[in-house]
Structure formats: structure tokens, C-alpha cells
Amino acid sequence: MGLPVVDFSSWHNVKDERSRQRVAQQLVDACQRVGFVRIINHSLPEGALDEAFEWMKRLFALPEEDKMKAPHPAGWAVHRGYSWPGLEKVTQIMSTDGDGDVKKKLREVPDVKEVYDIGSEDDTSQPNQWLPNAILPGFRDFMVQFYSECDRVGKEILRAIAVGLDLEDAEYLTRKHSGNSNQLRLLHYLPVPAEDLEKDRVTRCAAHTDWSSITMLFQDDCGGLEVEDISRPGTFVPAQPVKDSIIMNIGDLLQRWSNDRLRSTNHRVSLPTLSDRIGGPDRMTRERFSIPYFMSPDDEVLVECIPSCMNDETPAKYEPITRGDYNKMRMSMMY
């Protein structure tokens, strides 16, 4: 199962409405069948992704004491700054009463990655945790601009989804996404013995769905992302890296909004298919860098069924919920 590919070049031709409609329909069809799609010929500036990965590598190559000058705040409510290996545990389990034992059990198999989370500079509820400029000059300026560019491209995708869902108002979704609640993640998966992954002593990122409306993912050439084959539950298929493409997937909120018409599909990061195989017990995985960008509505936005996704025969499946309340159920289990 290869990921469906959608060429966005025609979407930018505002004079050719038929071509734009075709792109929108291809996008929604892929999100119905697979939940994941590879987008090519998007409008991110040329060279922006190469520069972003270079900044990431410089960031994670810093000494630990430097990275710890912008630490992830204590607790789960704020999702910003540097998370050291073992701090975060991605899980599909939601918060329940008496979840302390569950959290402890989850962390018996740690995630071997380090993370730097960035949000909007205008989000006062989760202020960014920046390194001092003297440690990595230019990093903050670039990432603020990159965050903005990703928001712009993400809104183009949301417009196309709205058109593909036959909404009369193409801005139905973008109006609910100011950009203040998006999240830019810089992810570094550490080299580990391949045997530790194979025998489940550690994980890179366990199977999960995203909490967002949509996610845009940028990968290096290492590989390791796997997407569940909906026709064969429990079977995961590699999503191979393709330079300068965007892997876009539907998140939980847009699945709820669309009344399950669009799929929020399980995915994970496992042993890369391009692992370095040194031989014997010492064979090691390659390190991996990736950048997910999560598009989410503001906390107070009510997620309720999109009008074109329900009728008398197919009523709304989910009770309305705010994005803030949904996130609390997911975030509290991660830290």
C-alpha cells in the first residue's frame, strides 16, 4: 500500500476552477480511503525544508546543558520547549480516573527520542520556551518564520478539504484555525541497538492517532514512519521518504468534524527500513530527524459535525466538544 499522491500545483491556478475541484476531490478521497496522503508541488518556499533540517541538527547537537536552558515546563498542560529522552511517552490511551499506575506501566518501555516544541508567539496560554539567542543565533527568527509558512500551507490544505467535502463556504475550516494553537515539533530519534527495538525494550513512537485537525509531516531520508493498512487492521506499511514532499494526515478532530467520513489513521515510528546493519549484537539504527506540524483550532472552538457530513440517514456520531477539552484527555497521559 503506497500513499496516495496529490499534486497541488493545479490548486494554485485560481482561474481554473475545474482543476482546483479535481485536486480537492483527490485529497478528500485519499483521506477517506487511507487517512494519509503525499502532497507534492506545494507552496512552501524552495529550500525552506533543507534549512529547517539544518537548524534541527544544530539544535540537537548542542550539549545537554545548553538544550536544558529551554526545558519543557513541568506537567502536561504546556507543550513547549525541549523534552529530553524518556520525558514524553506517546500513547493512544486517554486520561481516566486512577491513571497513575497506567502512566507508570507505559514508561517501562521508554520512547528514545528528544523533542523541541514550538507554538505561536501569540499564544499566551503556552508561551514558547526559547534558547538564549547567544547559544544558537538565528534559530528563533527562522523557526518563527517557518511556523508562519507552514500555517499558510496548512490553510490551503484545509480550504481544499472544505471544497472536497462540498461545503459552500471554502473558509469554513480556516476560520476555525487562527494559527495560534498549531504546534511545530522538531524530533530527533536517537541511534539505538536495533535489537532493543525488535524486542520492545524501547520504542521510537508507538502506534497512535494525532489529536489535531490535520498534520503535515516532513521527513529526512532515514525512514521509519509506518501507517496502518485500514483493510488489514494491525498491519503497518512503511511510508517511504520523498524529498520535499509533505505527508499529510487527518487528525482526531477532523474525523469528528467529518462524522468519520475522513479517517484519523493509526501510525507509528518503528525500526527504519534503511537501518545501519553493523552486524551481530552491535547493529545500530540510524538517527532520524522529522518535523510534524499540527494544525488545530483554538481551545474554545466547538468541534461539531460539518453540515455536509450528516443527514437523516447519517446523523452526527459524536457529541460536540471543544478542542481544549479533547486535548486535556490526550495530553495528561504523555508526561
Short mmCIF file of N, CA and C in Angstrom, two decimals, residues 178-309:
data_model
loop_
_atom_site.label_atom_id
_atom_site.label_comp_id
_atom_site.label_asym_id
_atom_site.label_seq_id
_atom_site.Cartn_x
_atom_site.Cartn_y
_atom_site.Cartn_z
N SER A 178 -7.07 29.80 13.72
CA SER A 178 -6.38 31.10 13.67
C SER A 178 -4.88 30.93 13.46
N GLY A 179 -4.36 29.77 13.80
CA GLY A 179 -2.91 29.55 13.77
C GLY A 179 -2.28 29.63 15.14
N ASN A 180 -3.00 30.15 16.12
CA ASN A 180 -2.43 30.31 17.47
C ASN A 180 -2.29 29.00 18.22
N SER A 181 -3.03 27.97 17.80
CA SER A 181 -2.99 26.69 18.52
C SER A 181 -2.26 25.60 17.73
N ASN A 182 -1.58 25.98 16.67
CA ASN A 182 -0.78 25.00 15.94
C ASN A 182 0.47 24.64 16.73
N GLN A 183 1.13 23.59 16.31
CA GLN A 183 2.34 23.16 17.00
C GLN A 183 3.36 22.64 16.01
N LEU A 184 4.57 23.15 16.13
CA LEU A 184 5.71 22.72 15.32
C LEU A 184 6.61 21.88 16.20
N ARG A 185 6.85 20.62 15.80
CA ARG A 185 7.69 19.71 16.59
C ARG A 185 8.96 19.42 15.82
N LEU A 186 10.08 19.56 16.49
CA LEU A 186 11.36 19.14 15.96
C LEU A 186 11.73 17.85 16.68
N LEU A 187 11.86 16.76 15.94
CA LEU A 187 12.03 15.43 16.52
C LEU A 187 13.36 14.81 16.12
N HIS A 188 14.07 14.32 17.12
CA HIS A 188 15.32 13.61 16.88
C HIS A 188 15.22 12.24 17.54
N TYR A 189 15.17 11.19 16.70
CA TYR A 189 15.15 9.82 17.19
C TYR A 189 16.60 9.34 17.29
N LEU A 190 16.99 8.93 18.49
CA LEU A 190 18.38 8.63 18.77
C LEU A 190 18.79 7.28 18.17
N PRO A 191 20.07 7.13 17.81
CA PRO A 191 20.55 5.81 17.41
C PRO A 191 20.46 4.85 18.60
N VAL A 192 19.90 3.68 18.36
CA VAL A 192 19.78 2.67 19.42
C VAL A 192 20.09 1.30 18.82
N PRO A 193 20.45 0.33 19.65
CA PRO A 193 20.62 -1.03 19.12
C PRO A 193 19.32 -1.52 18.49
N ALA A 194 19.42 -2.01 17.26
CA ALA A 194 18.23 -2.48 16.57
C ALA A 194 17.50 -3.56 17.36
N GLU A 195 18.25 -4.37 18.08
CA GLU A 195 17.65 -5.46 18.85
C GLU A 195 16.73 -4.92 19.95
N ASP A 196 17.06 -3.74 20.52
CA ASP A 196 16.21 -3.16 21.56
C ASP A 196 14.83 -2.80 21.01
N LEU A 197 14.79 -2.33 19.77
CA LEU A 197 13.51 -2.04 19.14
C LEU A 197 12.77 -3.31 18.77
N GLU A 198 13.51 -4.26 18.22
CA GLU A 198 12.89 -5.51 17.77
C GLU A 198 12.27 -6.29 18.94
N LYS A 199 12.89 -6.19 20.12
CA LYS A 199 12.41 -6.93 21.29
C LYS A 199 11.59 -6.05 22.24
N ASP A 200 11.19 -4.87 21.76
CA ASP A 200 10.29 -3.99 22.50
C ASP A 200 10.85 -3.55 23.86
N ARG A 201 12.17 -3.42 23.94
CA ARG A 201 12.75 -2.86 25.16
C ARG A 201 12.60 -1.33 25.18
N VAL A 202 12.58 -0.77 23.98
CA VAL A 202 12.35 0.67 23.81
C VAL A 202 11.43 0.85 22.60
N THR A 203 10.88 2.03 22.47
CA THR A 203 10.11 2.37 21.27
C THR A 203 10.60 3.70 20.73
N ARG A 204 10.32 3.96 19.47
CA ARG A 204 10.55 5.29 18.92
C ARG A 204 9.29 6.13 19.09
N CYS A 205 8.19 5.64 18.57
CA CYS A 205 6.91 6.30 18.77
C CYS A 205 5.83 5.25 18.52
N ALA A 206 5.09 4.90 19.56
CA ALA A 206 4.12 3.82 19.47
C ALA A 206 2.95 4.22 18.57
N ALA A 207 2.17 3.22 18.18
CA ALA A 207 1.02 3.46 17.31
C ALA A 207 0.04 4.42 17.98
N HIS A 208 -0.41 5.42 17.22
CA HIS A 208 -1.29 6.44 17.76
C HIS A 208 -1.98 7.17 16.62
N THR A 209 -3.01 7.90 16.95
CA THR A 209 -3.58 8.88 16.04
C THR A 209 -3.22 10.27 16.56
N ASP A 210 -3.29 11.26 15.70
CA ASP A 210 -2.96 12.64 16.10
C ASP A 210 -4.20 13.33 16.64
N TRP A 211 -3.98 14.28 17.53
CA TRP A 211 -5.11 15.00 18.15
C TRP A 211 -5.56 16.18 17.31
N SER A 212 -4.84 16.48 16.28
CA SER A 212 -5.02 17.72 15.53
C SER A 212 -6.18 17.60 14.54
N SER A 213 -6.39 18.68 13.76
CA SER A 213 -7.28 18.60 12.61
C SER A 213 -6.56 17.90 11.45
N ILE A 214 -5.39 18.45 11.10
CA ILE A 214 -4.51 17.78 10.14
C ILE A 214 -3.08 17.90 10.65
N THR A 215 -2.24 17.01 10.17
CA THR A 215 -0.80 17.08 10.44
C THR A 215 -0.06 17.10 9.12
N MET A 216 0.93 17.96 9.02
CA MET A 216 1.86 17.94 7.89
C MET A 216 3.20 17.44 8.42
N LEU A 217 3.75 16.42 7.77
CA LEU A 217 5.00 15.83 8.23
C LEU A 217 6.07 15.97 7.16
N PHE A 218 7.24 16.39 7.61
CA PHE A 218 8.42 16.49 6.76
C PHE A 218 9.45 15.50 7.31
N GLN A 219 9.95 14.59 6.46
CA GLN A 219 10.89 13.55 6.89
C GLN A 219 12.27 13.75 6.30
N ASP A 220 13.29 13.23 7.01
CA ASP A 220 14.59 13.10 6.38
C ASP A 220 14.59 11.79 5.57
N ASP A 221 15.76 11.33 5.16
CA ASP A 221 15.81 10.16 4.28
C ASP A 221 15.95 8.85 5.03
N CYS A 222 15.80 8.87 6.35
CA CYS A 222 16.05 7.66 7.14
C CYS A 222 14.93 6.64 7.00
N GLY A 223 13.71 7.09 7.06
CA GLY A 223 12.58 6.16 7.07
C GLY A 223 12.23 5.72 8.47
N GLY A 224 11.14 5.01 8.60
CA GLY A 224 10.68 4.54 9.91
C GLY A 224 9.21 4.79 10.16
N LEU A 225 8.63 5.79 9.48
CA LEU A 225 7.19 6.04 9.62
C LEU A 225 6.41 4.89 8.99
N GLU A 226 5.43 4.38 9.72
CA GLU A 226 4.57 3.31 9.22
C GLU A 226 3.11 3.68 9.46
N VAL A 227 2.27 3.37 8.48
CA VAL A 227 0.84 3.71 8.52
C VAL A 227 0.04 2.42 8.53
N GLU A 228 -0.98 2.35 9.39
CA GLU A 228 -1.80 1.15 9.45
C GLU A 228 -2.61 0.99 8.17
N ASP A 229 -2.62 -0.21 7.65
CA ASP A 229 -3.43 -0.54 6.48
C ASP A 229 -4.86 -0.78 6.96
N ILE A 230 -5.77 0.12 6.61
CA ILE A 230 -7.14 0.05 7.11
C ILE A 230 -7.81 -1.26 6.73
N SER A 231 -7.44 -1.82 5.58
CA SER A 231 -8.04 -3.08 5.14
C SER A 231 -7.50 -4.28 5.91
N ARG A 232 -6.37 -4.08 6.63
CA ARG A 232 -5.76 -5.16 7.42
C ARG A 232 -5.36 -4.61 8.78
N PRO A 233 -6.33 -4.43 9.68
CA PRO A 233 -6.03 -3.82 10.98
C PRO A 233 -4.88 -4.53 11.69
N GLY A 234 -3.97 -3.72 12.25
CA GLY A 234 -2.80 -4.26 12.92
C GLY A 234 -1.60 -4.43 12.02
N THR A 235 -1.79 -4.25 10.71
CA THR A 235 -0.68 -4.33 9.75
C THR A 235 -0.23 -2.92 9.40
N PHE A 236 1.06 -2.66 9.55
CA PHE A 236 1.61 -1.33 9.30
C PHE A 236 2.53 -1.37 8.08
N VAL A 237 2.41 -0.36 7.25
CA VAL A 237 3.12 -0.30 5.98
C VAL A 237 4.04 0.92 5.98
N PRO A 238 5.30 0.78 5.56
CA PRO A 238 6.21 1.93 5.54
C PRO A 238 5.72 3.05 4.63
N ALA A 239 5.88 4.28 5.10
CA ALA A 239 5.62 5.47 4.29
C ALA A 239 6.99 6.04 3.93
N GLN A 240 7.49 5.66 2.79
CA GLN A 240 8.88 5.97 2.42
C GLN A 240 9.09 7.48 2.26
N PRO A 241 10.27 7.96 2.64
CA PRO A 241 10.57 9.38 2.46
C PRO A 241 10.69 9.75 0.99
N VAL A 242 10.16 10.91 0.63
CA VAL A 242 10.34 11.51 -0.69
C VAL A 242 10.70 12.96 -0.47
N LYS A 243 11.87 13.36 -0.92
CA LYS A 243 12.38 14.69 -0.64
C LYS A 243 11.40 15.79 -1.06
N ASP A 244 11.22 16.75 -0.17
CA ASP A 244 10.43 17.97 -0.39
C ASP A 244 8.92 17.72 -0.49
N SER A 245 8.48 16.49 -0.26
CA SER A 245 7.04 16.25 -0.23
C SER A 245 6.51 16.47 1.18
N ILE A 246 5.20 16.61 1.28
CA ILE A 246 4.52 16.69 2.57
C ILE A 246 3.68 15.42 2.72
N ILE A 247 3.87 14.71 3.83
CA ILE A 247 2.92 13.67 4.18
C ILE A 247 1.87 14.31 5.08
N MET A 248 0.63 14.33 4.62
CA MET A 248 -0.45 14.95 5.37
C MET A 248 -1.41 13.87 5.85
N ASN A 249 -1.80 13.96 7.11
CA ASN A 249 -2.78 13.00 7.62
C ASN A 249 -3.88 13.72 8.40
N ILE A 250 -5.03 13.07 8.44
CA ILE A 250 -6.18 13.56 9.18
C ILE A 250 -5.99 13.25 10.66
N GLY A 251 -6.34 14.21 11.52
CA GLY A 251 -6.29 14.01 12.96
C GLY A 251 -7.67 13.74 13.54
N ASP A 252 -7.69 13.44 14.83
CA ASP A 252 -8.93 13.07 15.51
C ASP A 252 -10.02 14.13 15.37
N LEU A 253 -9.63 15.41 15.46
CA LEU A 253 -10.66 16.46 15.45
C LEU A 253 -11.38 16.52 14.11
N LEU A 254 -10.64 16.37 13.02
CA LEU A 254 -11.30 16.44 11.71
C LEU A 254 -12.08 15.15 11.43
N GLN A 255 -11.67 14.03 12.02
CA GLN A 255 -12.51 12.83 11.90
C GLN A 255 -13.85 13.08 12.60
N ARG A 256 -13.80 13.69 13.79
CA ARG A 256 -15.05 14.00 14.49
C ARG A 256 -15.87 15.02 13.70
N TRP A 257 -15.22 16.07 13.22
CA TRP A 257 -15.91 17.11 12.46
C TRP A 257 -16.61 16.51 11.24
N SER A 258 -15.95 15.55 10.60
CA SER A 258 -16.47 14.99 9.35
C SER A 258 -17.36 13.77 9.58
N ASN A 259 -17.67 13.47 10.85
CA ASN A 259 -18.57 12.35 11.15
C ASN A 259 -18.00 11.02 10.65
N ASP A 260 -16.69 10.87 10.79
CA ASP A 260 -15.95 9.68 10.37
C ASP A 260 -15.83 9.54 8.85
N ARG A 261 -16.22 10.56 8.12
CA ARG A 261 -16.03 10.49 6.66
C ARG A 261 -14.54 10.52 6.33
N LEU A 262 -13.77 11.31 7.06
CA LEU A 262 -12.32 11.36 6.92
C LEU A 262 -11.71 10.54 8.05
N ARG A 263 -10.61 9.84 7.77
CA ARG A 263 -10.06 8.88 8.72
C ARG A 263 -8.83 9.42 9.45
N SER A 264 -8.86 9.32 10.76
CA SER A 264 -7.67 9.55 11.57
C SER A 264 -7.02 8.19 11.80
N THR A 265 -5.95 7.93 11.06
CA THR A 265 -5.39 6.58 10.96
C THR A 265 -4.21 6.38 11.90
N ASN A 266 -4.16 5.21 12.52
CA ASN A 266 -3.03 4.85 13.37
C ASN A 266 -1.73 4.88 12.57
N HIS A 267 -0.68 5.37 13.20
CA HIS A 267 0.65 5.33 12.60
C HIS A 267 1.68 5.26 13.72
N ARG A 268 2.89 4.91 13.37
CA ARG A 268 3.95 4.75 14.37
C ARG A 268 5.30 5.00 13.71
N VAL A 269 6.32 5.13 14.54
CA VAL A 269 7.70 5.17 14.05
C VAL A 269 8.41 3.95 14.62
N SER A 270 8.86 3.10 13.74
CA SER A 270 9.45 1.84 14.15
C SER A 270 10.88 1.75 13.63
N LEU A 271 11.37 0.53 13.51
CA LEU A 271 12.73 0.30 13.01
C LEU A 271 12.81 0.73 11.56
N PRO A 272 13.68 1.67 11.23
CA PRO A 272 13.75 2.15 9.84
C PRO A 272 14.12 1.03 8.88
N THR A 273 13.54 1.05 7.71
CA THR A 273 13.90 0.07 6.69
C THR A 273 15.32 0.29 6.19
N LEU A 274 15.85 1.47 6.40
CA LEU A 274 17.22 1.78 5.96
C LEU A 274 18.19 1.76 7.13
N SER A 275 17.93 0.93 8.15
CA SER A 275 18.79 0.88 9.32
C SER A 275 20.22 0.52 8.94
N ASP A 276 21.15 1.11 9.65
CA ASP A 276 22.53 0.66 9.52
C ASP A 276 22.65 -0.72 10.14
N ARG A 277 23.16 -1.67 9.42
CA ARG A 277 23.30 -3.03 9.91
C ARG A 277 24.78 -3.33 10.08
N ILE A 278 25.27 -3.06 11.28
CA ILE A 278 26.70 -3.23 11.52
C ILE A 278 27.04 -4.70 11.65
N GLY A 279 26.07 -5.52 12.06
CA GLY A 279 26.30 -6.95 12.19
C GLY A 279 26.35 -7.36 13.64
N GLY A 280 25.89 -8.55 13.92
CA GLY A 280 25.93 -9.08 15.28
C GLY A 280 25.07 -8.27 16.23
N PRO A 281 25.35 -8.36 17.52
CA PRO A 281 24.52 -7.68 18.51
C PRO A 281 24.70 -6.16 18.53
N ASP A 282 25.72 -5.66 17.83
CA ASP A 282 26.02 -4.22 17.89
C ASP A 282 25.39 -3.42 16.76
N ARG A 283 24.58 -4.06 15.91
CA ARG A 283 23.99 -3.30 14.81
C ARG A 283 23.08 -2.21 15.38
N MET A 284 23.19 -1.03 14.82
CA MET A 284 22.51 0.16 15.34
C MET A 284 21.56 0.73 14.30
N THR A 285 20.49 1.35 14.78
CA THR A 285 19.63 2.11 13.88
C THR A 285 20.29 3.44 13.56
N ARG A 286 19.92 4.02 12.44
CA ARG A 286 20.33 5.39 12.13
C ARG A 286 19.53 6.36 12.99
N GLU A 287 20.12 7.50 13.28
CA GLU A 287 19.33 8.55 13.89
C GLU A 287 18.34 9.07 12.84
N ARG A 288 17.23 9.63 13.29
CA ARG A 288 16.19 10.10 12.39
C ARG A 288 15.72 11.48 12.83
N PHE A 289 15.55 12.37 11.85
CA PHE A 289 15.00 13.70 12.12
C PHE A 289 13.69 13.84 11.36
N SER A 290 12.68 14.38 12.03
CA SER A 290 11.42 14.65 11.34
C SER A 290 10.76 15.87 11.96
N ILE A 291 9.87 16.48 11.18
CA ILE A 291 9.20 17.71 11.60
C ILE A 291 7.70 17.57 11.34
N PRO A 292 6.91 17.24 12.36
CA PRO A 292 5.46 17.34 12.19
C PRO A 292 4.96 18.74 12.55
N TYR A 293 3.98 19.20 11.80
CA TYR A 293 3.33 20.48 12.07
C TYR A 293 1.84 20.20 12.22
N PHE A 294 1.32 20.43 13.43
CA PHE A 294 -0.06 20.10 13.75
C PHE A 294 -0.94 21.34 13.61
N MET A 295 -1.98 21.23 12.78
CA MET A 295 -2.96 22.30 12.61
C MET A 295 -4.16 22.02 13.50
N SER A 296 -4.43 22.93 14.44
CA SER A 296 -5.53 22.72 15.38
C SER A 296 -6.32 24.01 15.56
N PRO A 297 -7.62 23.89 15.85
CA PRO A 297 -8.41 25.08 16.16
C PRO A 297 -8.04 25.62 17.54
N ASP A 298 -8.50 26.80 17.84
CA ASP A 298 -8.26 27.36 19.17
C ASP A 298 -9.04 26.57 20.22
N ASP A 299 -8.61 26.67 21.48
CA ASP A 299 -9.16 25.85 22.54
C ASP A 299 -10.67 25.97 22.68
N GLU A 300 -11.20 27.18 22.49
CA GLU A 300 -12.63 27.39 22.72
C GLU A 300 -13.51 26.98 21.54
N VAL A 301 -12.90 26.62 20.40
CA VAL A 301 -13.68 26.24 19.22
C VAL A 301 -14.42 24.93 19.48
N LEU A 302 -15.71 24.93 19.18
CA LEU A 302 -16.54 23.74 19.36
C LEU A 302 -16.45 22.86 18.11
N VAL A 303 -16.03 21.63 18.31
CA VAL A 303 -15.93 20.68 17.21
C VAL A 303 -17.26 19.92 17.14
N GLU A 304 -18.05 20.25 16.13
CA GLU A 304 -19.34 19.60 15.92
C GLU A 304 -19.49 19.28 14.44
N CYS A 305 -20.38 18.38 14.13
CA CYS A 305 -20.44 17.79 12.80
C CYS A 305 -20.59 18.83 11.69
N ILE A 306 -19.76 18.71 10.65
CA ILE A 306 -19.84 19.56 9.47
C ILE A 306 -21.19 19.30 8.78
N PRO A 307 -21.89 20.37 8.39
CA PRO A 307 -23.24 20.19 7.83
C PRO A 307 -23.32 19.21 6.67
N SER A 308 -22.33 19.22 5.77
CA SER A 308 -22.41 18.34 4.60
C SER A 308 -22.08 16.89 4.91
N CYS A 309 -21.69 16.61 6.17
CA CYS A 309 -21.29 15.25 6.54
C CYS A 309 -22.37 14.53 7.37
#
